[in-house]
XYZ file of C-alpha atoms in Angstrom:
475
model
C 15.517 21.699 -126.336
C 14.372 21.393 -129.738
C 15.215 17.724 -130.058
C 13.358 17.282 -127.202
C 10.426 18.619 -128.753
C 10.309 16.809 -131.427
C 10.453 13.285 -129.181
C 7.748 14.895 -127.222
C 5.761 15.801 -130.701
C 6.343 12.068 -131.651
C 5.089 10.688 -128.303
C 1.978 12.226 -129.144
C 0.905 11.510 -132.415
C 1.447 7.493 -131.063
C -1.022 8.293 -128.701
C -3.627 10.082 -131.179
C -3.243 7.405 -132.925
C -4.035 4.324 -130.675
C -7.952 5.108 -129.842
C -7.793 6.075 -133.943
C -7.222 2.504 -134.855
C -8.616 1.348 -132.595
C -12.447 3.289 -133.292
C -11.643 1.747 -137.302
C -14.195 -0.839 -137.876
C -12.746 -4.378 -138.465
C -12.203 -4.825 -142.563
C -11.955 -0.951 -142.693
C -8.561 -1.018 -143.766
C -7.844 -1.858 -146.461
C -4.141 -2.275 -147.495
C -3.477 -4.050 -143.669
C -4.739 -5.214 -140.864
C -4.050 -4.516 -137.208
C -4.952 -6.308 -134.247
C -4.490 -5.661 -129.887
C -3.754 -9.641 -128.562
C -4.481 -9.540 -124.334
C -6.145 -12.233 -121.739
C -9.302 -10.929 -120.439
C -10.465 -12.972 -117.468
C -14.189 -13.907 -118.392
C -16.257 -13.531 -115.884
C -20.567 -15.081 -114.453
C -21.874 -12.495 -112.133
C -25.474 -11.853 -111.376
C -26.559 -15.457 -111.539
C -30.655 -15.242 -110.869
C -33.638 -18.474 -111.237
C -37.078 -17.840 -112.365
C -40.667 -18.757 -113.150
C -39.784 -21.677 -111.123
C -42.694 -24.095 -110.899
C -43.586 -27.834 -110.522
C -41.685 -28.640 -114.225
C -39.665 -25.620 -115.008
C -37.122 -23.064 -114.350
C -35.267 -20.125 -116.202
C -31.609 -19.264 -115.069
C -30.125 -16.055 -115.691
C -26.741 -14.331 -115.713
C -24.144 -11.878 -117.055
C -20.599 -11.629 -118.629
C -18.603 -9.045 -118.310
C -17.994 -9.767 -122.060
C -19.872 -12.121 -124.831
C -20.104 -15.943 -124.591
C -22.110 -18.847 -125.233
C -24.867 -20.201 -122.643
C -23.966 -23.754 -120.939
C -25.967 -25.175 -117.579
C -25.466 -28.461 -116.433
C -28.012 -29.745 -113.695
C -29.403 -32.673 -112.057
C -29.979 -33.843 -108.518
C -27.198 -34.158 -107.518
C -23.412 -32.304 -107.869
C -22.498 -34.499 -110.432
C -25.225 -32.442 -112.167
C -26.162 -34.974 -115.492
C -28.276 -32.518 -117.545
C -27.628 -29.669 -119.928
C -29.054 -26.799 -121.654
C -26.959 -24.763 -124.277
C -27.112 -21.495 -126.341
C -24.153 -21.028 -129.000
C -25.110 -17.658 -129.052
C -22.387 -14.778 -128.472
C -24.067 -12.324 -125.586
C -23.514 -10.566 -122.640
C -26.598 -11.364 -121.024
C -27.968 -15.033 -120.635
C -30.927 -16.924 -120.514
C -31.270 -20.561 -120.347
C -34.981 -22.470 -119.563
C -35.266 -25.425 -118.194
C -37.799 -28.072 -118.653
C -39.048 -31.664 -118.086
C -37.982 -30.940 -113.754
C -40.313 -33.027 -111.525
C -42.064 -31.320 -109.068
C -40.693 -30.707 -105.324
C -37.154 -31.828 -105.875
C -33.761 -30.094 -105.049
C -31.593 -29.387 -108.054
C -28.005 -28.450 -108.259
C -26.645 -25.955 -111.326
C -23.851 -24.164 -112.442
C -23.614 -21.631 -115.256
C -20.738 -21.835 -118.032
C -19.522 -19.682 -120.399
C -16.886 -19.549 -123.109
C -16.023 -16.954 -125.431
C -14.262 -16.714 -128.485
C -10.950 -16.542 -127.627
C -11.239 -19.488 -125.126
C -11.659 -18.000 -121.750
C -14.081 -19.980 -119.612
C -16.070 -19.740 -116.517
C -17.273 -21.725 -114.815
C -19.819 -20.438 -111.527
C -20.012 -22.332 -107.983
C -22.537 -25.112 -107.658
C -26.122 -23.207 -106.514
C -29.735 -24.864 -105.877
C -33.218 -24.258 -106.440
C -35.803 -26.386 -105.418
C -39.329 -26.810 -108.050
C -42.580 -26.016 -106.754
C -44.688 -28.636 -105.252
C -48.133 -30.000 -106.678
C -51.301 -28.599 -105.328
C -53.210 -30.600 -103.202
C -56.437 -32.138 -104.288
C -58.958 -30.039 -104.346
C -62.048 -32.532 -103.274
C -60.423 -33.060 -99.803
C -62.964 -32.143 -97.398
C -61.595 -29.842 -94.444
C -63.864 -30.230 -91.167
C -63.680 -34.334 -89.895
C -66.343 -33.755 -87.737
C -69.028 -32.658 -90.574
C -67.948 -35.970 -93.046
C -69.971 -38.387 -93.691
C -69.997 -42.752 -92.526
C -67.106 -43.617 -94.359
C -67.843 -45.890 -97.311
C -65.859 -49.430 -97.970
C -62.240 -48.122 -99.009
C -61.734 -48.665 -103.434
C -58.695 -48.842 -104.941
C -59.064 -49.170 -108.838
C -56.242 -48.830 -111.291
C -57.641 -46.501 -114.238
C -56.271 -44.516 -116.550
C -52.770 -43.790 -117.142
C -49.600 -41.178 -117.539
C -49.565 -38.727 -114.662
C -53.888 -38.463 -114.229
C -55.101 -40.017 -111.216
C -55.896 -43.453 -110.668
C -58.083 -43.178 -107.103
C -58.751 -41.422 -104.276
C -60.343 -42.416 -101.044
C -60.848 -40.238 -97.866
C -62.386 -41.218 -94.346
C -63.673 -39.800 -91.275
C -62.159 -39.506 -88.172
C -60.455 -37.710 -85.479
C -56.312 -36.443 -84.811
C -57.133 -37.727 -80.833
C -56.104 -41.102 -80.745
C -55.983 -43.374 -77.810
C -52.599 -44.089 -77.052
C -51.328 -40.893 -79.150
C -48.913 -37.934 -77.591
C -50.870 -35.218 -77.156
C -49.910 -32.632 -78.920
C -47.733 -29.903 -77.512
C -48.809 -26.256 -75.608
C -47.165 -23.714 -76.664
C -46.720 -21.268 -73.545
C -48.265 -17.336 -73.814
C -44.630 -15.686 -75.015
C -44.292 -12.159 -72.651
C -44.839 -9.202 -74.192
C -42.056 -8.041 -75.931
C -41.463 -4.989 -78.170
C -43.607 -4.471 -81.432
C -41.127 -5.267 -84.596
C -39.338 -2.680 -85.491
C -41.319 0.895 -86.583
C -45.142 -1.302 -85.855
C -47.258 -0.812 -82.366
C -47.202 -3.722 -80.025
C -50.592 -3.222 -79.249
C -51.610 -3.991 -83.337
C -49.975 -7.191 -84.003
C -52.004 -10.338 -83.060
C -49.380 -13.604 -82.648
C -50.769 -17.116 -84.837
C -49.559 -20.005 -84.126
C -51.043 -23.820 -85.812
C -49.903 -27.204 -84.670
C -49.527 -29.635 -88.394
C -49.954 -32.921 -87.722
C -47.467 -34.933 -90.263
C -47.788 -38.454 -90.692
C -49.604 -40.694 -88.243
C -49.566 -44.623 -87.019
C -50.089 -46.808 -89.962
C -47.914 -44.511 -92.669
C -44.141 -45.794 -92.304
C -41.350 -44.120 -94.399
C -37.930 -45.033 -95.253
C -37.612 -46.834 -92.509
C -35.488 -49.714 -94.128
C -33.531 -46.731 -95.541
C -34.610 -48.347 -99.006
C -37.392 -45.975 -99.285
C -40.256 -48.299 -98.627
C -43.562 -46.701 -97.838
C -46.799 -48.523 -96.074
C -49.820 -46.827 -95.658
C -52.341 -48.546 -93.759
C -56.212 -47.965 -95.215
C -57.929 -48.053 -92.158
C -54.881 -45.355 -90.023
C -55.679 -43.022 -92.778
C -59.801 -42.877 -92.482
C -58.709 -41.847 -88.833
C -56.332 -39.827 -89.085
C -58.361 -37.937 -91.896
C -56.224 -38.645 -94.351
C -57.526 -38.434 -98.188
C -54.715 -40.779 -99.960
C -54.803 -40.906 -103.767
C -52.908 -42.349 -105.965
C -51.043 -41.231 -109.004
C -49.291 -43.411 -111.782
C -46.117 -41.514 -110.498
C -46.742 -39.982 -106.777
C -48.858 -41.066 -103.675
C -50.425 -37.645 -102.395
C -51.603 -37.745 -98.466
C -53.518 -34.632 -97.272
C -54.340 -34.329 -93.303
C -57.267 -32.048 -92.663
C -56.191 -30.168 -90.261
C -57.663 -26.852 -91.951
C -54.928 -25.974 -92.893
C -53.608 -29.207 -93.964
C -50.384 -30.236 -94.845
C -49.635 -32.746 -98.378
C -46.777 -35.581 -98.293
C -46.072 -36.712 -101.853
C -44.150 -40.060 -101.838
C -42.996 -40.076 -105.828
C -42.801 -43.723 -106.895
C -44.399 -46.028 -109.467
C -45.872 -49.274 -108.737
C -47.877 -48.632 -105.849
C -49.733 -51.497 -104.815
C -52.893 -51.599 -102.260
C -54.069 -55.044 -100.334
C -54.124 -56.815 -97.103
C -55.455 -53.207 -95.845
C -52.680 -51.366 -97.267
C -51.190 -48.912 -99.941
C -47.373 -50.386 -100.336
C -44.469 -49.365 -102.635
C -40.987 -47.956 -103.188
C -40.683 -43.931 -103.006
C -37.381 -42.835 -103.519
C -38.082 -39.476 -102.220
C -40.869 -38.117 -100.129
C -41.210 -34.041 -99.691
C -44.515 -32.549 -97.281
C -45.693 -28.638 -98.462
C -47.855 -26.722 -95.503
C -51.135 -25.098 -96.350
C -50.157 -21.663 -95.092
C -50.489 -19.368 -91.864
C -52.237 -16.183 -91.712
C -51.751 -13.255 -89.126
C -52.588 -10.043 -88.936
C -50.334 -7.622 -87.599
C -50.026 -3.658 -87.898
C -48.511 -3.375 -91.150
C -51.557 -5.755 -92.576
C -52.591 -9.434 -93.533
C -49.248 -11.330 -93.931
C -48.600 -15.794 -93.725
C -46.395 -17.988 -94.303
C -45.473 -21.394 -95.429
C -43.207 -24.292 -95.619
C -42.207 -27.025 -97.842
C -39.370 -28.856 -97.585
C -38.205 -32.592 -98.295
C -38.598 -35.779 -96.186
C -36.128 -38.210 -95.901
C -37.876 -40.096 -93.496
C -41.250 -41.359 -91.604
C -41.531 -43.556 -88.654
C -44.196 -42.258 -86.744
C -46.651 -39.064 -85.749
C -44.764 -36.312 -86.074
C -45.795 -32.263 -85.840
C -44.294 -28.803 -87.066
C -45.790 -25.915 -85.201
C -45.592 -22.444 -87.303
C -45.965 -19.238 -85.608
C -45.645 -15.879 -86.617
C -45.330 -14.173 -83.193
C -46.162 -10.789 -83.858
C -43.186 -9.911 -81.250
C -39.549 -9.686 -82.198
C -37.599 -10.182 -79.053
C -34.554 -8.707 -78.897
C -32.115 -11.507 -78.858
C -33.923 -12.417 -81.896
C -33.739 -8.996 -83.332
C -29.901 -8.478 -82.368
C -29.226 -12.027 -84.939
C -30.667 -10.779 -87.424
C -28.410 -7.601 -87.391
C -25.554 -9.774 -87.090
C -26.657 -11.439 -89.922
C -27.377 -8.420 -92.567
C -23.988 -6.940 -90.989
C -22.018 -10.343 -92.264
C -23.010 -9.732 -95.309
C -22.144 -5.866 -95.742
C -25.483 -5.002 -95.153
C -27.618 -2.936 -92.527
C -30.989 -4.111 -91.019
C -33.637 -1.186 -91.887
C -36.501 -3.298 -90.538
C -38.579 -6.380 -89.304
C -41.837 -7.027 -91.224
C -42.326 -10.691 -89.467
C -40.879 -14.149 -88.385
C -41.584 -17.407 -89.651
C -41.074 -20.184 -86.485
C -40.899 -23.423 -87.564
C -40.135 -26.006 -84.445
C -40.423 -30.124 -85.185
C -41.289 -32.918 -83.148
C -40.108 -36.341 -84.351
C -39.646 -35.044 -87.310
C -36.515 -34.073 -89.484
C -36.610 -32.081 -92.555
C -34.013 -31.849 -95.136
C -33.347 -28.824 -97.941
C -36.684 -26.445 -97.757
C -37.995 -23.468 -98.773
C -40.240 -20.646 -96.973
C -42.938 -18.564 -98.784
C -44.259 -15.476 -97.260
C -47.192 -12.934 -98.637
C -47.132 -9.181 -97.546
C -48.775 -5.586 -98.278
C -46.848 -4.405 -101.050
C -47.807 -1.112 -100.049
C -45.311 -2.277 -96.507
C -43.053 -2.973 -100.285
C -43.206 -0.214 -101.818
C -42.336 2.246 -98.468
C -39.628 0.127 -97.047
C -36.686 -0.005 -100.384
C -38.945 -1.905 -102.643
C -38.920 -5.405 -103.306
C -35.126 -5.448 -104.256
C -34.443 -4.309 -100.242
C -35.966 -7.493 -98.975
C -34.293 -10.644 -97.954
C -35.196 -13.648 -95.662
C -33.105 -14.612 -92.321
C -32.755 -18.370 -90.950
C -31.136 -18.785 -87.102
C -31.286 -22.560 -86.973
C -32.923 -24.378 -83.677
C -30.486 -27.309 -83.444
C -26.768 -25.245 -84.543
C -27.702 -21.659 -83.809
C -26.480 -21.378 -86.990
C -26.960 -17.794 -88.805
C -27.328 -17.183 -92.477
C -28.977 -15.356 -95.037
C -30.713 -17.202 -97.787
C -31.573 -16.966 -101.131
C -34.654 -14.557 -101.279
C -36.946 -14.954 -104.708
C -39.454 -12.440 -105.183
C -42.156 -14.858 -106.772
C -44.868 -12.125 -108.010
C -48.016 -11.039 -106.415
C -51.004 -12.910 -105.305
C -54.535 -12.836 -106.048
C -55.155 -9.873 -103.363
C -52.419 -8.105 -104.540
C -49.309 -8.864 -102.001
C -46.169 -9.700 -102.585
C -45.146 -12.937 -102.314
C -41.341 -13.964 -101.705
C -39.220 -16.856 -101.416
C -36.092 -17.983 -99.148
C -34.821 -21.440 -100.705
C -33.166 -22.973 -97.644
C -30.892 -26.121 -98.224
C -29.759 -26.094 -94.518
C -33.334 -26.839 -93.612
C -36.624 -25.032 -91.315
C -36.526 -23.248 -88.642
C -36.115 -19.400 -87.517
C -36.973 -17.526 -90.219
C -37.298 -13.595 -90.387
C -38.624 -11.408 -93.580
C -36.523 -7.949 -93.483
C -35.715 -5.795 -95.350
C -31.776 -4.053 -95.561
C -29.931 -1.309 -97.063
C -26.155 -0.864 -97.633
C -24.420 1.379 -95.698
C -23.944 4.853 -95.881
C -19.929 4.195 -96.786
C -20.951 1.200 -99.031
C -23.282 3.086 -100.633
C -20.594 6.248 -101.412
C -18.004 3.741 -102.448
C -20.848 2.016 -105.224
C -21.454 5.202 -106.478
C -17.766 6.567 -107.354
C -17.295 3.446 -109.016
C -20.313 3.082 -110.661
C -20.176 7.060 -112.351
C -16.043 5.978 -113.010
C -17.480 2.461 -115.104
C -19.949 4.671 -116.848
C -17.371 7.369 -117.926
C -15.393 4.716 -119.037
C -18.188 3.140 -120.519
C -18.997 6.474 -122.457
C -15.587 7.490 -123.624
C -15.044 3.885 -124.630
C -18.584 3.635 -127.132
C -17.410 7.512 -128.174
C -14.285 7.286 -130.183
C -14.644 11.388 -131.077
C -15.037 12.034 -127.530
C -12.615 9.613 -126.769
C -9.640 11.599 -128.816
C -11.021 14.715 -127.458
C -9.953 14.145 -123.588
C -6.706 12.877 -125.429
C -5.956 15.574 -127.248
C -6.896 17.537 -123.978
C -4.639 15.757 -121.606
C -1.820 15.753 -124.738
C -2.408 19.543 -124.106
C -2.094 20.091 -120.928
C 1.014 17.652 -120.509
C 2.746 19.564 -123.871
C 1.736 23.241 -121.705
C 3.603 22.332 -118.482
C 6.478 20.556 -120.281
C 6.936 23.653 -122.432
C 6.594 26.565 -119.279
C 9.616 24.528 -117.452
C 11.915 23.931 -120.243
C 10.804 27.618 -120.988
C 11.903 28.528 -117.751
C 15.083 26.180 -117.292
C 16.323 27.475 -120.664
């Protein structure tokens, strides 16, 4: 029994020695060195993009150990540009600048530690903000003065305005298809938590392009804008050194931007090559029981070969089928639906869009009463394929009226969007709480060597007591 006791005592001393060695600072041992080796998997997580404007974005992420920071980015998955910081940190931030306005950027984050471990994220995307619409554009076509003779001079340099021409006219032109009339929707139950009687349906048809505006019909990015056609369509055309903007008045209106250079005027047309194009729609406002809300769309434009329209609708009422689809989207992402604030239905006629983002504004009081900004999500249901997805949702701050702004990035284009709040199921919340508590306990022990040694000593004492009692009764 004595031999067993001494063996046990030696084992206990070894266990107590390990945390003491781990707690000794590097260089504190004069007579030798101690090292512990092993492979730790480096992981990047909590990747976010903030501060997006026309030419900047800030990318942040975390790693589970100190590592350097690199972001590869570009307009394709081949990237082509990178920004790096060699400081070894767990919280990483890289600011990007010199970006092009209204452009979809691909990016991925990369971190490496001193042990040679390397973590690389999946490909991710964000869209830079489009430039604002011209502020001098008239908004009510019938009150415009007679059009002066168009003048397109060249002057200035850089990104400054070269010239602007605005002409009066009407959207109702002979030979054009009439705008589709939206049928009255049957009365549906109100959005969850809102009386249906207080929800007002808002709808607006926006013209996209006009006869005489042709873009990328040849697949080479060729742009042709008829000057007289622009005048008849109540469109303000502005030529810059790096783009042409066409603002179509419809109170609210649509800003089309064609990016390129070397645009020319002649024979009654503006012509040039535009490798990319986009449009942004003025917000559609609506009054619901929860307060005033708005929705707008910004999307890339692959081509435009005729007159097209987009109809935005904030229905106010939500069908049971749509509500069920929103619930399915959240369930498939490990969440459960709390409530739906509003929806924005984007219907297109003679138009195809590329990657897009949708922006909602909503009263801060409503957000605070439904779990705060971290509970807000934006869902999407494709009108073409029926695909249901939860898109990346970004909180962008507040507007001048104090309403909160949320942006949803949709790589698959436009469709039916919903602004909802979600929460984790009760069982998941409990499991997350338990894991968080365990991680917190481990963190306390590892950062407090004295407490760690005390816990080990207590475990050893209990173990020895149990062993001693067992040996006593066996003897």
